[in-house]
Coordinates of C-alpha atoms in Angstrom, one line a residue:
M298 CA 84.0 236.8 85.3
S299 CA 80.9 235.7 86.9
N300 CA 81.1 233.0 90.0
N301 CA 79.2 230.5 88.3
S302 CA 82.1 230.1 85.6
E303 CA 83.9 226.5 86.2
F304 CA 87.8 225.8 85.1
L305 CA 88.9 222.3 84.2
W306 CA 92.1 221.3 82.6
Y307 CA 92.9 218.3 80.4
I308 CA 94.7 214.9 81.0
P309 CA 95.7 213.4 77.6
N310 CA 95.7 209.7 78.9
D311 CA 97.7 208.5 75.9
V312 CA 99.9 205.5 75.8
K313 CA 102.6 207.6 73.9
A314 CA 104.5 210.2 75.5
G315 CA 105.1 213.8 74.0
H316 CA 101.3 214.3 73.4
R317 CA 101.0 217.9 71.9
G318 CA 104.4 218.9 72.7
D319 CA 104.4 217.4 76.3
S320 CA 107.4 216.7 78.1
A321 CA 108.3 213.1 77.2
V322 CA 109.2 211.9 80.5
E323 CA 109.6 208.4 81.9
N324 CA 106.5 206.8 83.2
H325 CA 104.5 209.6 81.7
N326 CA 101.4 207.3 81.8
S327 CA 101.7 205.8 85.1
L328 CA 99.4 206.3 88.3
D329 CA 101.8 208.4 89.9
T330 CA 102.4 210.6 87.1
L331 CA 98.9 211.1 86.4
T332 CA 98.1 211.6 90.0
S333 CA 100.8 214.3 90.2
H334 CA 98.8 216.0 87.7
A335 CA 95.3 215.6 89.6
R336 CA 97.0 216.9 92.8
A337 CA 98.3 219.9 91.3
L338 CA 95.0 220.6 89.7
E339 CA 93.6 220.6 93.4
E340 CA 96.4 222.6 94.7
H341 CA 96.4 225.2 92.0
G342 CA 92.5 226.2 91.7
W343 CA 91.1 224.1 89.3
K344 CA 87.9 222.1 89.6
G345 CA 88.9 218.9 87.7
A346 CA 90.0 217.8 84.1
L347 CA 88.6 216.1 81.0
I348 CA 90.4 212.7 80.4
G349 CA 90.8 212.2 77.0
T350 CA 89.2 208.7 75.3
G351 CA 89.6 206.6 72.1
W352 CA 90.3 203.0 71.4
G353 CA 94.1 202.4 71.6
R354 CA 94.1 204.5 74.9
P355 CA 94.1 203.4 78.3
D356 CA 90.4 202.9 79.3
T357 CA 89.2 206.3 80.5
F358 CA 86.7 205.3 83.1
T359 CA 89.5 203.2 85.1
V360 CA 91.9 206.0 84.7
A361 CA 89.3 208.6 86.2
A362 CA 88.2 206.2 89.0
S363 CA 92.2 205.7 89.9
L364 CA 92.6 209.3 90.0
A365 CA 89.5 210.1 92.1
A366 CA 90.4 207.6 94.8
R367 CA 93.8 209.2 95.0
T368 CA 92.5 213.1 95.4
T369 CA 90.0 214.7 97.5
T370 CA 88.1 217.5 95.5
F371 CA 89.5 216.7 91.9
E372 CA 86.3 216.2 89.3
P373 CA 87.0 214.0 86.4
L374 CA 85.4 214.8 83.3
I375 CA 85.3 211.3 81.8
A376 CA 84.8 210.9 78.0
I377 CA 82.8 207.9 77.0
R378 CA 81.2 206.3 74.1
P379 CA 77.8 204.9 73.4
G380 CA 78.6 201.4 71.9
Y381 CA 81.6 200.9 73.7
W382 CA 79.4 201.2 76.8
R383 CA 75.6 200.2 77.1
P384 CA 73.4 202.3 79.1
A385 CA 72.7 200.3 82.3
N386 CA 76.0 199.3 82.6
F387 CA 77.3 202.6 82.3
A388 CA 74.6 204.3 84.4
S389 CA 75.6 201.7 87.2
A390 CA 79.4 202.4 86.9
A391 CA 78.8 206.1 87.1
A392 CA 76.3 206.3 89.7
T393 CA 78.9 204.1 91.9
L394 CA 81.9 206.3 91.2
D395 CA 79.6 209.2 92.0
H396 CA 78.6 207.6 95.2
L397 CA 82.2 206.9 96.2
T398 CA 83.7 210.1 95.2
G399 CA 80.8 212.4 96.8
G400 CA 79.3 213.6 93.9
R401 CA 82.6 214.5 91.7
V402 CA 81.6 212.6 88.4
R403 CA 81.2 214.6 85.2
I404 CA 80.5 212.7 82.0
N405 CA 81.5 213.8 78.4
V406 CA 79.8 212.0 75.7
V407 CA 81.6 211.3 72.6
S408 CA 79.9 210.5 69.1
G409 CA 82.5 211.0 66.7
K410 CA 84.1 208.0 64.7
D411 CA 86.3 205.6 66.4
N412 CA 88.1 202.3 65.5
L413 CA 84.4 200.4 66.2
P414 CA 85.3 196.9 64.8
A415 CA 88.4 196.8 67.3
Y416 CA 86.0 196.5 70.2
G417 CA 83.1 194.9 68.6
D418 CA 80.8 197.9 67.6
S419 CA 79.2 198.9 64.5
E420 CA 76.9 201.8 63.6
G421 CA 75.2 203.2 60.6
D422 CA 75.6 206.7 59.1
Q423 CA 75.7 210.1 61.0
A424 CA 71.7 210.1 61.5
H425 CA 71.8 206.7 63.0
R426 CA 75.0 207.6 65.2
Y427 CA 73.3 210.3 66.7
A428 CA 70.0 208.8 67.1
R429 CA 71.8 206.2 69.3
T430 CA 73.4 208.9 71.3
K431 CA 70.1 210.6 71.9
E432 CA 68.6 207.4 72.9
F433 CA 71.7 206.4 75.4
M434 CA 71.9 209.7 77.1
R435 CA 67.8 210.1 77.7
L436 CA 68.1 206.5 79.1
V437 CA 71.0 207.1 81.1
R438 CA 69.3 210.2 82.7
R439 CA 66.1 208.1 83.3
L440 CA 68.2 205.2 85.1
W441 CA 69.8 207.8 87.1
T442 CA 66.6 209.6 88.3
E443 CA 64.0 207.0 88.2
E444 CA 63.5 203.3 89.5
N445 CA 62.0 200.4 87.7
V446 CA 62.8 201.7 84.4
T447 CA 61.6 199.7 81.4
S448 CA 62.5 201.1 77.8
A449 CA 62.4 199.7 74.5
G450 CA 64.1 201.7 71.9
E451 CA 65.6 201.3 68.7
N452 CA 69.1 200.6 69.7
F453 CA 68.9 199.9 73.6
R454 CA 66.3 197.9 75.8
V455 CA 65.9 197.5 79.7
A456 CA 63.2 196.0 81.7
E457 CA 62.3 196.8 85.3
S458 CA 66.0 198.3 85.6
T459 CA 66.8 200.1 89.0
V460 CA 70.3 201.2 89.1
V461 CA 72.2 201.2 92.8
P462 CA 73.5 202.8 94.3
R463 CA 71.2 205.8 93.7
I464 CA 72.6 209.3 92.8
Q465 CA 72.2 211.4 95.5
V466 CA 70.8 214.7 94.6
R467 CA 73.2 217.8 95.7
D468 CA 71.5 221.1 95.7
D469 CA 70.5 221.6 92.1
R470 CA 72.8 218.9 90.6
R471 CA 70.2 216.0 90.0
H472 CA 72.9 213.6 88.7
P473 CA 76.3 214.2 86.7
K474 CA 76.4 216.6 83.9
F475 CA 76.5 215.4 80.4
Y476 CA 79.0 217.4 78.2
F477 CA 78.7 217.2 74.6
G478 CA 80.3 218.3 71.6
G479 CA 79.7 218.4 67.6
A480 CA 78.8 221.1 65.1
S481 CA 76.8 219.0 62.6
Q482 CA 72.8 219.6 62.4
A483 CA 72.5 216.3 63.8
A484 CA 74.7 216.9 66.8
E485 CA 73.2 220.0 67.5
R486 CA 69.8 218.6 67.6
V487 CA 70.9 215.9 70.2
A488 CA 72.7 218.9 72.5
A489 CA 69.6 220.9 72.3
T490 CA 67.5 218.2 73.9
E491 CA 69.8 215.9 75.6
A492 CA 73.1 217.3 77.0
D493 CA 73.7 219.6 80.0
V494 CA 76.7 221.2 78.6
Q495 CA 77.3 222.0 74.6
L496 CA 81.3 222.2 74.5
F497 CA 82.7 224.2 71.8
W498 CA 86.3 224.0 70.4
G499 CA 88.5 227.5 70.1
E500 CA 86.1 229.2 67.4
P501 CA 86.3 232.9 67.2
L502 CA 83.6 235.2 69.2
D503 CA 81.3 235.7 66.4
G504 CA 80.9 231.7 65.6
V505 CA 80.4 231.2 69.3
R506 CA 77.9 233.9 69.4
E507 CA 76.0 232.3 66.2
R508 CA 76.0 228.7 67.5
I509 CA 74.8 229.7 71.0
A510 CA 71.8 231.2 69.3
R511 CA 71.2 228.6 67.2
L512 CA 71.1 226.0 70.2
K513 CA 69.0 228.2 72.3
A514 CA 66.5 228.2 69.5
L515 CA 66.7 224.6 68.8
S516 CA 66.0 224.0 72.5
R517 CA 62.5 225.9 72.2
E518 CA 61.8 224.4 68.7
L519 CA 62.2 220.9 70.1
D520 CA 60.6 221.4 73.6
R521 CA 63.6 220.7 75.5
D522 CA 62.3 219.4 78.7
L523 CA 65.5 219.8 80.8
P524 CA 67.1 222.7 82.7
P525 CA 68.3 225.4 80.1
L526 CA 71.4 224.0 78.2
E527 CA 74.8 225.6 79.3
F528 CA 77.8 226.2 77.3
G529 CA 81.7 225.5 77.6
L530 CA 84.8 226.2 76.0
R531 CA 87.7 223.6 75.1
I532 CA 90.8 225.5 74.0
T533 CA 94.6 225.9 74.3
T534 CA 95.6 228.9 76.3
L535 CA 99.2 229.6 75.8
V536 CA 100.2 231.7 78.6
R537 CA 103.5 233.5 79.4
D538 CA 104.7 236.7 81.5
T539 CA 104.5 239.2 78.6
T540 CA 102.5 239.3 75.6
E541 CA 105.8 239.3 73.5
Q542 CA 107.1 236.2 75.2
A543 CA 103.9 234.3 74.5
W544 CA 104.1 235.1 70.9
A545 CA 107.5 234.3 70.6
D546 CA 107.1 230.8 72.1
A547 CA 103.7 230.3 70.2
E548 CA 105.7 231.0 67.0
A549 CA 108.4 228.8 67.8
K550 CA 106.0 225.8 68.7
V551 CA 104.1 226.1 65.4
A552 CA 107.7 226.1 63.5
E553 CA 108.3 222.9 65.4
M554 CA 105.0 221.4 64.4
A555 CA 106.1 222.4 60.9
R556 CA 109.5 221.0 61.3
S557 CA 108.1 217.5 62.5
K558 CA 104.8 217.5 60.3
G559 CA 102.7 217.6 63.3
S560 CA 104.2 214.5 65.1
G561 CA 102.2 214.1 68.4
W562 CA 99.5 216.6 67.3
H563 CA 97.3 214.1 65.1
D564 CA 94.6 212.8 67.3
H565 CA 91.7 214.4 65.6
Q566 CA 92.7 214.0 62.0
R567 CA 91.5 210.5 61.3
A568 CA 87.9 211.4 60.1
L569 CA 87.3 215.0 59.9
A570 CA 83.8 216.0 61.6
V571 CA 82.0 219.0 60.9
G572 CA 83.3 220.9 63.7
Q573 CA 86.7 219.9 63.3
Q574 CA 86.6 220.9 59.7
R575 CA 85.3 224.3 60.8
L576 CA 88.2 225.0 62.9
L577 CA 90.8 224.0 60.2
D578 CA 89.4 226.4 57.6
L579 CA 89.6 229.2 60.2
H580 CA 93.2 230.1 59.2
E581 CA 91.9 231.3 55.7
R582 CA 90.3 234.2 57.7
G583 CA 93.6 234.9 59.0
E584 CA 96.6 233.9 61.1
V585 CA 95.2 235.8 64.0
L586 CA 91.6 236.3 64.9
D587 CA 89.6 238.5 67.4
D588 CA 92.6 239.8 69.5
N589 CA 94.6 236.6 70.1
L590 CA 93.3 233.7 68.6
Y591 CA 96.2 231.9 66.8
T592 CA 94.9 229.7 63.8
A593 CA 98.4 228.9 62.5
P594 CA 98.6 225.4 64.5
G595 CA 95.8 224.1 62.5
K596 CA 97.9 224.3 59.4
F597 CA 100.6 221.9 60.9
G598 CA 99.0 219.1 62.4
G599 CA 96.9 220.7 65.5
G600 CA 93.4 219.1 65.8
G601 CA 90.6 219.5 68.3
A602 CA 91.6 221.7 71.2
G603 CA 95.0 222.1 69.6
T604 CA 93.7 223.7 66.3
T605 CA 93.4 227.1 67.5
W606 CA 95.4 228.7 70.5
L607 CA 94.4 231.9 72.8
V608 CA 98.2 233.5 73.0
G609 CA 99.3 236.3 75.3
S610 CA 100.0 237.2 78.9
A611 CA 97.5 235.9 81.7
E612 CA 95.9 239.4 81.1
D613 CA 95.4 239.1 77.8
V614 CA 94.0 235.4 77.6
A615 CA 91.8 236.6 80.7
R616 CA 90.2 239.3 79.0
S617 CA 89.5 237.1 75.8
L618 CA 87.9 234.5 77.9
R619 CA 85.7 237.1 79.5
K620 CA 84.5 237.9 76.0
Y621 CA 83.3 234.3 75.6
Q622 CA 81.9 234.3 79.0
D623 CA 79.8 237.4 78.2
L624 CA 78.4 235.4 75.5
G625 CA 77.1 232.8 77.8
V626 CA 80.1 230.2 78.2
T627 CA 80.5 229.1 81.7
Q628 CA 82.2 226.2 81.5
F629 CA 85.9 226.2 80.5
V630 CA 88.3 223.4 79.5
L631 CA 91.8 224.7 78.9
S632 CA 95.4 223.0 78.3
D633 CA 98.8 223.8 77.3
T634 CA 102.1 221.9 77.3
P635 CA 104.1 220.7 79.3
Y636 CA 100.9 219.6 80.8
L637 CA 102.1 219.8 84.4
S638 CA 104.0 222.9 84.6
E639 CA 101.1 224.6 82.7
I640 CA 98.6 223.7 85.4
K641 CA 100.5 225.7 87.8
R642 CA 101.3 228.5 86.0
Q643 CA 98.0 229.1 84.6
G644 CA 96.5 228.1 87.8
D645 CA 98.4 230.7 89.9
Q646 CA 98.5 233.5 86.9
L647 CA 95.2 233.1 85.0
L648 CA 92.8 231.6 87.2
P649 CA 93.0 234.6 89.7
L650 CA 92.1 237.0 86.8
L651 CA 89.1 235.1 86.0
R652 CA 87.8 235.2 89.5
G653 CA 88.1 238.7 90.2

């Protein structure tokens, strides 16, 4: 796998213990516990971690800032929502954290539905939601790279706005990367023009190949004026010492999901977005796709990155991830539970195979 690939993990940031089968330990969401995850990521070869967001979870930006202050190389991929944040307020907060951490901030812009009335937001149909996201991303990037910015868009306005501290350019990194998901036509048009990294959930290789080709074509069609779009994969990787043990554990986990009716796994089920529905439909093609993409979790409550799993030995899973890399995927956000022990196992067993 090429040296330009980067490997991140996932920190669920949930008030309820036992997220996706995680160990339900006392103080699971305390700063000390979350810091132990971030430091383990540093010690076992990971670049950083995606930190989950949503109303009803602890504030993601606050968690990310706290973990960054307790680590030295850990890079938080901070999930944020337009509407929850306004562009200039967010641009300033992110620029400040980027300054304080020496350039360790990454941003995941989320446009999916949430409990908007609870935090005083409102938005219209899908077209409006993604138009607002597009305007948000374009304006934040301007605020990071220009001074005295004036903009009067349909959703946001600023006048003579200069964000301080200024984002420090580091080699070819002009500002924190914008990661973005979504599989609808509206979402892909935003990604093609505004995102730095398009994140895919765990689709089979043919689906990812098709979407990469379509997004590259859209970038040309829409006259993208940014560096070429990068591609990332957010997926569960169930790794064990042997192929047989991995599949035995995967099937046991799915059996427990079926028994508990997906308790602790339903975090992407409130409103089925296009990308989520694509994943849920995969089990109709078969229980195992490609070499080792397990679709059964989606039948019993797995959502988002928990819908499909790559299952096998470290060698099996590394082989599969290399095939995604051959398609052009360079950003990988992996996870399995229990989160802390799997940070260590996969950091020690899987990552060296991917860097070899």
